[in-house]
């Protein structure tokens, strides 16, 4: 624990906040900018004496509960909160719920990607956003009530036995279940994630067998092959890119330049352009 740097950081963050920023009344001009120590202590639910000792670099090592409370009181961003934890010699505790909103910049980016299918998934494998080219391989998900969870697609499929016998498909299925188990450890209190696991355990013995293996793996890139009804077989490399602050993944299907798959995708894009025009 770095007491001196922690104390300086708390003083600096406190000085940057105004009472109106945190919902407190502003009772006129202050001798020094920012919140008072007693106001931060009040917002964090701790004694003024305890907080004062932290700012004076003579307090005890704060618990994770205290650090979380200070992060909320000082309105710290995710990165600032992580820095606070590091100063106190703690690892960052995860959010209690996975984020469901996709950043506007990511939405703009995948919309502009006319050459590669791309979509965004959350930790439950719900597809949150996609571009037009992706619909050629994952279907049109825009209609109300359409199932958008990839794990339900897999374990409700009548072709599940075939998937598990195919090497590429089985690698993906095992990886996805291991990824879901890792997410369940990060978000133990998320009802929707727990409900999904319970549902799949109830409906699919195959999921139950994979879940019982206790494999844990965060999903990374892999190769995939699709047989498209118009352009035939397309071999992709799936790039899996983490979206910071959301615990979401951007999935991008890429082809080797000049390859038969690359030419197939060019033909597919040209066909889409003709339909639009």
mmCIF file of C-alpha atoms in Angstrom:
data_model
loop_
_atom_site.group_PDB
_atom_site.id
_atom_site.type_symbol
_atom_site.label_atom_id
_atom_site.label_comp_id
_atom_site.label_asym_id
_atom_site.label_seq_id
_atom_site.Cartn_x
_atom_site.Cartn_y
_atom_site.Cartn_z
ATOM 1 C CA UNK A 1 0.000 0.000 0.000
ATOM 2 C CA UNK A 2 1.302 3.442 -0.950
ATOM 3 C CA UNK A 3 -0.152 5.649 1.791
ATOM 4 C CA UNK A 4 1.407 8.905 0.574
ATOM 5 C CA UNK A 5 0.177 8.560 -3.007
ATOM 6 C CA UNK A 6 -3.244 7.340 -1.833
ATOM 7 C CA UNK A 7 -3.593 10.389 0.420
ATOM 8 C CA UNK A 8 -2.557 12.759 -2.348
ATOM 9 C CA UNK A 9 -4.945 11.122 -4.818
ATOM 10 C CA UNK A 10 -7.902 11.396 -2.426
ATOM 11 C CA UNK A 11 -7.149 15.076 -1.787
ATOM 12 C CA UNK A 12 -6.849 15.774 -5.514
ATOM 13 C CA UNK A 13 -10.099 13.997 -6.430
ATOM 14 C CA UNK A 14 -11.973 15.723 -3.595
ATOM 15 C CA UNK A 15 -10.756 19.138 -4.749
ATOM 16 C CA UNK A 16 -12.108 18.536 -8.258
ATOM 17 C CA UNK A 17 -15.717 18.016 -7.161
ATOM 18 C CA UNK A 18 -18.355 20.644 -6.474
ATOM 19 C CA UNK A 19 -21.273 20.030 -4.090
ATOM 20 C CA UNK A 20 -23.701 20.238 -7.019
ATOM 21 C CA UNK A 21 -21.802 17.404 -8.752
ATOM 22 C CA UNK A 22 -22.739 14.964 -5.984
ATOM 23 C CA UNK A 23 -26.210 16.266 -5.163
ATOM 24 C CA UNK A 24 -25.272 18.384 -2.141
ATOM 25 C CA UNK A 25 -26.459 21.970 -1.583
ATOM 26 C CA UNK A 26 -23.931 24.686 -2.343
ATOM 27 C CA UNK A 27 -24.020 27.112 0.573
ATOM 28 C CA UNK A 28 -21.843 29.807 -0.922
ATOM 29 C CA UNK A 29 -18.174 30.461 -1.468
ATOM 30 C CA UNK A 30 -15.607 28.125 0.105
ATOM 31 C CA UNK A 31 -12.120 28.862 1.316
ATOM 32 C CA UNK A 32 -10.735 26.007 -0.782
ATOM 33 C CA UNK A 33 -12.178 24.432 -3.936
ATOM 34 C CA UNK A 34 -13.921 21.095 -3.897
ATOM 35 C CA UNK A 35 -15.812 19.110 -1.307
ATOM 36 C CA UNK A 36 -15.116 19.206 2.399
ATOM 37 C CA UNK A 37 -13.734 16.113 4.104
ATOM 38 C CA UNK A 38 -16.920 15.662 6.105
ATOM 39 C CA UNK A 39 -18.935 15.706 2.877
ATOM 40 C CA UNK A 40 -16.849 12.937 1.320
ATOM 41 C CA UNK A 41 -17.100 10.947 4.542
ATOM 42 C CA UNK A 42 -20.869 11.423 4.566
ATOM 43 C CA UNK A 43 -21.209 10.305 0.946
ATOM 44 C CA UNK A 44 -19.004 7.270 1.566
ATOM 45 C CA UNK A 45 -20.737 6.276 4.796
ATOM 46 C CA UNK A 46 -17.671 6.482 7.047
ATOM 47 C CA UNK A 47 -16.522 8.636 9.938
ATOM 48 C CA UNK A 48 -14.842 11.970 9.264
ATOM 49 C CA UNK A 49 -11.949 10.908 11.506
ATOM 50 C CA UNK A 50 -11.309 7.759 9.467
ATOM 51 C CA UNK A 51 -11.384 9.624 6.161
ATOM 52 C CA UNK A 52 -9.146 12.383 7.519
ATOM 53 C CA UNK A 53 -6.548 9.828 8.564
ATOM 54 C CA UNK A 54 -6.544 8.405 5.016
ATOM 55 C CA UNK A 55 -5.914 11.868 3.578
ATOM 56 C CA UNK A 56 -3.126 12.402 6.074
ATOM 57 C CA UNK A 57 -1.383 9.150 5.052
ATOM 58 C CA UNK A 58 -1.680 7.676 8.528
ATOM 59 C CA UNK A 59 -4.785 5.561 8.283
ATOM 60 C CA UNK A 60 -5.049 1.762 8.185
ATOM 61 C CA UNK A 61 -5.199 -0.113 4.922
ATOM 62 C CA UNK A 62 -8.746 0.447 3.627
ATOM 63 C CA UNK A 63 -10.920 -2.558 2.896
ATOM 64 C CA UNK A 64 -12.419 -3.264 -0.531
ATOM 65 C CA UNK A 65 -15.775 -2.081 0.835
ATOM 66 C CA UNK A 66 -14.240 1.251 1.865
ATOM 67 C CA UNK A 67 -12.517 1.636 -1.519
ATOM 68 C CA UNK A 68 -15.760 0.973 -3.389
ATOM 69 C CA UNK A 69 -17.532 3.524 -1.198
ATOM 70 C CA UNK A 70 -14.834 6.118 -1.859
ATOM 71 C CA UNK A 71 -15.009 5.427 -5.580
ATOM 72 C CA UNK A 72 -18.747 6.143 -5.560
ATOM 73 C CA UNK A 73 -18.430 9.208 -3.313
ATOM 74 C CA UNK A 74 -15.695 10.758 -5.455
ATOM 75 C CA UNK A 75 -17.471 9.779 -8.704
ATOM 76 C CA UNK A 76 -14.414 7.985 -10.027
ATOM 77 C CA UNK A 77 -14.368 6.556 -13.527
ATOM 78 C CA UNK A 78 -13.525 2.886 -14.066
ATOM 79 C CA UNK A 79 -9.878 3.712 -14.715
ATOM 80 C CA UNK A 80 -9.685 6.067 -11.722
ATOM 81 C CA UNK A 81 -11.286 3.456 -9.506
ATOM 82 C CA UNK A 82 -8.761 0.862 -10.662
ATOM 83 C CA UNK A 83 -5.938 3.268 -9.802
ATOM 84 C CA UNK A 84 -7.423 3.827 -6.331
ATOM 85 C CA UNK A 85 -7.457 0.068 -5.728
ATOM 86 C CA UNK A 86 -3.863 -0.287 -6.912
ATOM 87 C CA UNK A 87 -2.679 2.475 -4.577
ATOM 88 C CA UNK A 88 -4.305 0.620 -1.693
ATOM 89 C CA UNK A 89 -2.644 -2.656 -2.706
ATOM 90 C CA UNK A 90 -5.889 -4.302 -3.821
ATOM 91 C CA UNK A 91 -7.010 -5.902 -7.049
ATOM 92 C CA UNK A 92 -9.985 -4.270 -8.709
ATOM 93 C CA UNK A 93 -13.324 -5.816 -7.859
ATOM 94 C CA UNK A 94 -15.542 -6.377 -10.910
ATOM 95 C CA UNK A 95 -18.862 -4.697 -11.495
ATOM 96 C CA UNK A 96 -21.838 -6.595 -10.108
ATOM 97 C CA UNK A 97 -23.648 -6.594 -13.458
ATOM 98 C CA UNK A 98 -22.338 -6.843 -17.032
ATOM 99 C CA UNK A 99 -22.986 -3.794 -19.189
ATOM 100 C CA UNK A 100 -25.686 -3.998 -21.854
ATOM 101 C CA UNK A 101 -25.117 -0.755 -23.736
ATOM 102 C CA UNK A 102 -22.711 -0.740 -26.682
ATOM 103 C CA UNK A 103 -20.533 2.394 -26.981
ATOM 104 C CA UNK A 104 -21.618 4.735 -29.772
ATOM 105 C CA UNK A 105 -18.137 4.639 -31.299
ATOM 106 C CA UNK A 106 -18.300 0.836 -31.630
ATOM 107 C CA UNK A 107 -21.735 1.051 -33.264
ATOM 108 C CA UNK A 108 -20.416 3.597 -35.768
ATOM 109 C CA UNK A 109 -17.361 1.472 -36.464
ATOM 110 C CA UNK A 110 -19.161 -1.793 -37.221
ATOM 111 C CA UNK A 111 -21.703 0.063 -39.348
ATOM 112 C CA UNK A 112 -18.859 1.458 -41.462
ATOM 113 C CA UNK A 113 -17.212 -1.969 -41.870
ATOM 114 C CA UNK A 114 -18.536 -2.903 -45.309
ATOM 115 C CA UNK A 115 -15.900 -5.579 -45.989
ATOM 116 C CA UNK A 116 -16.118 -7.710 -42.829
ATOM 117 C CA UNK A 117 -19.054 -9.215 -40.925
ATOM 118 C CA UNK A 118 -18.916 -7.843 -37.391
ATOM 119 C CA UNK A 119 -21.077 -8.022 -34.286
ATOM 120 C CA UNK A 120 -20.893 -7.395 -30.540
ATOM 121 C CA UNK A 121 -21.676 -9.927 -27.810
ATOM 122 C CA UNK A 122 -21.909 -9.620 -24.048
ATOM 123 C CA UNK A 123 -20.685 -12.155 -21.475
ATOM 124 C CA UNK A 124 -23.882 -14.222 -21.864
ATOM 125 C CA UNK A 125 -23.330 -14.466 -25.645
ATOM 126 C CA UNK A 126 -26.290 -12.201 -26.371
ATOM 127 C CA UNK A 127 -25.700 -10.420 -29.684
ATOM 128 C CA UNK A 128 -26.093 -6.723 -28.910
ATOM 129 C CA UNK A 129 -25.236 -5.128 -32.268
ATOM 130 C CA UNK A 130 -24.261 -6.222 -35.778
ATOM 131 C CA UNK A 131 -23.603 -4.860 -39.245
ATOM 132 C CA UNK A 132 -25.381 -5.654 -42.504
ATOM 133 C CA UNK A 133 -22.807 -8.159 -43.747
ATOM 134 C CA UNK A 134 -23.047 -10.130 -40.508
ATOM 135 C CA UNK A 135 -26.708 -10.914 -41.207
ATOM 136 C CA UNK A 136 -25.545 -13.146 -44.077
ATOM 137 C CA UNK A 137 -24.023 -15.493 -41.476
ATOM 138 C CA UNK A 138 -25.919 -14.977 -38.214
ATOM 139 C CA UNK A 139 -29.307 -14.070 -39.695
ATOM 140 C CA UNK A 140 -31.434 -10.935 -39.454
ATOM 141 C CA UNK A 141 -31.910 -10.259 -35.747
ATOM 142 C CA UNK A 142 -33.852 -7.004 -36.080
ATOM 143 C CA UNK A 143 -37.383 -8.404 -35.694
ATOM 144 C CA UNK A 144 -38.955 -8.141 -32.220
ATOM 145 C CA UNK A 145 -38.773 -11.338 -30.198
ATOM 146 C CA UNK A 146 -36.004 -12.930 -32.273
ATOM 147 C CA UNK A 147 -33.653 -15.069 -30.175
ATOM 148 C CA UNK A 148 -30.264 -13.372 -30.042
ATOM 149 C CA UNK A 149 -28.431 -15.640 -27.617
ATOM 150 C CA UNK A 150 -25.803 -17.775 -29.343
ATOM 151 C CA UNK A 151 -25.692 -20.391 -26.582
ATOM 152 C CA UNK A 152 -29.426 -20.997 -26.873
ATOM 153 C CA UNK A 153 -28.949 -21.373 -30.634
ATOM 154 C CA UNK A 154 -26.345 -24.052 -30.035
ATOM 155 C CA UNK A 155 -27.909 -26.109 -27.261
ATOM 156 C CA UNK A 156 -31.473 -25.930 -28.582
ATOM 157 C CA UNK A 157 -30.365 -26.905 -32.085
ATOM 158 C CA UNK A 158 -31.523 -30.254 -33.491
ATOM 159 C CA UNK A 159 -28.046 -30.462 -35.061
ATOM 160 C CA UNK A 160 -26.196 -30.265 -31.741
ATOM 161 C CA UNK A 161 -24.861 -33.824 -31.995
ATOM 162 C CA UNK A 162 -23.377 -32.998 -35.412
ATOM 163 C CA UNK A 163 -21.782 -29.822 -34.053
ATOM 164 C CA UNK A 164 -20.111 -31.714 -31.228
ATOM 165 C CA UNK A 165 -18.755 -34.335 -33.655
ATOM 166 C CA UNK A 166 -17.241 -31.663 -35.912
ATOM 167 C CA UNK A 167 -13.808 -30.531 -34.717
ATOM 168 C CA UNK A 168 -14.175 -26.802 -35.457
ATOM 169 C CA UNK A 169 -17.701 -26.584 -34.069
ATOM 170 C CA UNK A 170 -16.857 -28.583 -30.948
ATOM 171 C CA UNK A 171 -13.871 -26.354 -30.191
ATOM 172 C CA UNK A 172 -16.125 -23.304 -30.386
ATOM 173 C CA UNK A 173 -18.855 -24.887 -28.245
ATOM 174 C CA UNK A 174 -16.411 -25.938 -25.525
ATOM 175 C CA UNK A 175 -14.737 -22.541 -25.608
ATOM 176 C CA UNK A 176 -18.080 -20.752 -25.308
ATOM 177 C CA UNK A 177 -19.142 -22.825 -22.282
ATOM 178 C CA UNK A 178 -15.763 -22.288 -20.618
ATOM 179 C CA UNK A 179 -16.084 -18.560 -21.341
ATOM 180 C CA UNK A 180 -19.566 -18.524 -19.786
ATOM 181 C CA UNK A 181 -18.219 -20.211 -16.651
ATOM 182 C CA UNK A 182 -15.502 -17.555 -16.372
ATOM 183 C CA UNK A 183 -18.186 -14.862 -16.691
ATOM 184 C CA UNK A 184 -20.306 -16.503 -13.990
ATOM 185 C CA UNK A 185 -17.364 -16.158 -11.609
ATOM 186 C CA UNK A 186 -16.941 -12.470 -12.485
ATOM 187 C CA UNK A 187 -20.651 -11.728 -12.027
ATOM 188 C CA UNK A 188 -21.937 -14.143 -9.364
ATOM 189 C CA UNK A 189 -24.931 -11.907 -8.547
ATOM 190 C CA UNK A 190 -26.210 -11.349 -12.070
ATOM 191 C CA UNK A 191 -29.686 -12.872 -12.259
ATOM 192 C CA UNK A 192 -29.882 -13.020 -16.050
ATOM 193 C CA UNK A 193 -26.578 -14.894 -16.313
ATOM 194 C CA UNK A 194 -27.536 -17.320 -13.544
ATOM 195 C CA UNK A 195 -30.930 -17.870 -15.175
ATOM 196 C CA UNK A 196 -29.294 -18.672 -18.514
ATOM 197 C CA UNK A 197 -27.014 -21.262 -16.914
ATOM 198 C CA UNK A 198 -29.947 -22.837 -15.037
ATOM 199 C CA UNK A 199 -32.031 -22.932 -18.230
ATOM 200 C CA UNK A 200 -29.288 -24.621 -20.259
ATOM 201 C CA UNK A 201 -28.603 -27.135 -17.497
ATOM 202 C CA UNK A 202 -32.295 -27.984 -17.430
ATOM 203 C CA UNK A 203 -32.735 -28.287 -21.199
ATOM 204 C CA UNK A 204 -29.441 -29.735 -22.446
ATOM 205 C CA UNK A 205 -27.590 -32.763 -21.064
ATOM 206 C CA UNK A 206 -24.725 -31.871 -23.405
ATOM 207 C CA UNK A 207 -24.395 -28.456 -21.790
ATOM 208 C CA UNK A 208 -24.506 -30.122 -18.380
ATOM 209 C CA UNK A 209 -21.619 -32.409 -19.287
ATOM 210 C CA UNK A 210 -19.479 -29.523 -20.530
ATOM 211 C CA UNK A 211 -20.405 -27.366 -17.528
ATOM 212 C CA UNK A 212 -19.417 -30.182 -15.183
ATOM 213 C CA UNK A 213 -15.902 -30.189 -16.664
ATOM 214 C CA UNK A 214 -15.273 -26.853 -14.900
ATOM 215 C CA UNK A 215 -13.156 -25.575 -17.776
ATOM 216 C CA UNK A 216 -12.517 -21.836 -17.636
ATOM 217 C CA UNK A 217 -11.352 -19.905 -20.678
ATOM 218 C CA UNK A 218 -11.860 -16.379 -21.945
ATOM 219 C CA UNK A 219 -12.759 -16.628 -25.618
ATOM 220 C CA UNK A 220 -10.064 -15.726 -28.128
ATOM 221 C CA UNK A 221 -9.739 -15.797 -31.891
ATOM 222 C CA UNK A 222 -10.316 -18.962 -33.894
ATOM 223 C CA UNK A 223 -10.982 -20.162 -37.424
ATOM 224 C CA UNK A 224 -14.518 -20.767 -38.696
ATOM 225 C CA UNK A 225 -15.981 -22.173 -41.897
ATOM 226 C CA UNK A 226 -19.432 -21.277 -43.211
ATOM 227 C CA UNK A 227 -21.291 -22.694 -46.195
ATOM 228 C CA UNK A 228 -23.209 -19.738 -47.603
ATOM 229 C CA UNK A 229 -26.236 -20.542 -49.848
ATOM 230 C CA UNK A 230 -25.073 -18.102 -52.552
ATOM 231 C CA UNK A 231 -21.263 -17.990 -52.538
ATOM 232 C CA UNK A 232 -20.508 -21.405 -51.046
ATOM 233 C CA UNK A 233 -17.751 -22.196 -48.548
ATOM 234 C CA UNK A 234 -16.120 -19.249 -46.772
ATOM 235 C CA UNK A 235 -13.196 -19.667 -44.388
ATOM 236 C CA UNK A 236 -12.879 -16.934 -41.776
ATOM 237 C CA UNK A 237 -10.525 -16.041 -38.986
ATOM 238 C CA UNK A 238 -12.588 -14.670 -36.118
ATOM 239 C CA UNK A 239 -10.876 -11.812 -34.358
ATOM 240 C CA UNK A 240 -12.179 -11.310 -30.822
ATOM 241 C CA UNK A 241 -11.547 -7.795 -29.519
ATOM 242 C CA UNK A 242 -12.331 -6.702 -25.972
ATOM 243 C CA UNK A 243 -14.385 -3.514 -25.595
ATOM 244 C CA UNK A 244 -12.911 -1.657 -22.604
ATOM 245 C CA UNK A 245 -15.194 -0.736 -19.683
ATOM 246 C CA UNK A 246 -18.015 -2.994 -20.958
ATOM 247 C CA UNK A 247 -16.703 -6.575 -20.754
ATOM 248 C CA UNK A 248 -18.125 -7.024 -24.242
ATOM 249 C CA UNK A 249 -16.449 -8.540 -27.288
ATOM 250 C CA UNK A 250 -16.359 -7.269 -30.844
ATOM 251 C CA UNK A 251 -16.275 -10.240 -33.226
ATOM 252 C CA UNK A 252 -14.901 -9.557 -36.702
ATOM 253 C CA UNK A 253 -14.784 -12.187 -39.479
ATOM 254 C CA UNK A 254 -11.743 -11.680 -41.713
ATOM 255 C CA UNK A 255 -10.544 -13.489 -44.861
ATOM 256 C CA UNK A 256 -7.075 -13.901 -46.320
ATOM 257 C CA UNK A 257 -6.592 -11.289 -49.081
ATOM 258 C CA UNK A 258 -6.709 -12.867 -52.538
ATOM 259 C CA UNK A 259 -8.005 -16.212 -51.237
ATOM 260 C CA UNK A 260 -11.128 -17.980 -52.568
ATOM 261 C CA UNK A 261 -12.934 -16.882 -49.392
ATOM 262 C CA UNK A 262 -11.896 -13.277 -49.996
ATOM 263 C CA UNK A 263 -13.273 -13.488 -53.550
ATOM 264 C CA UNK A 264 -16.487 -15.087 -52.241
ATOM 265 C CA UNK A 265 -16.965 -12.196 -49.808
ATOM 266 C CA UNK A 266 -16.354 -9.683 -52.598
ATOM 267 C CA UNK A 267 -19.054 -11.393 -54.663
ATOM 268 C CA UNK A 268 -21.397 -11.312 -51.676
ATOM 269 C CA UNK A 269 -20.794 -7.593 -51.087
ATOM 270 C CA UNK A 270 -21.393 -6.831 -54.757
ATOM 271 C CA UNK A 271 -24.652 -8.775 -54.602
ATOM 272 C CA UNK A 272 -25.791 -6.772 -51.587
ATOM 273 C CA UNK A 273 -24.923 -3.524 -53.379
ATOM 274 C CA UNK A 274 -27.076 -4.521 -56.383
ATOM 275 C CA UNK A 275 -30.028 -5.237 -54.080
ATOM 276 C CA UNK A 276 -29.666 -1.829 -52.408
ATOM 277 C CA UNK A 277 -29.390 -0.035 -55.754
#
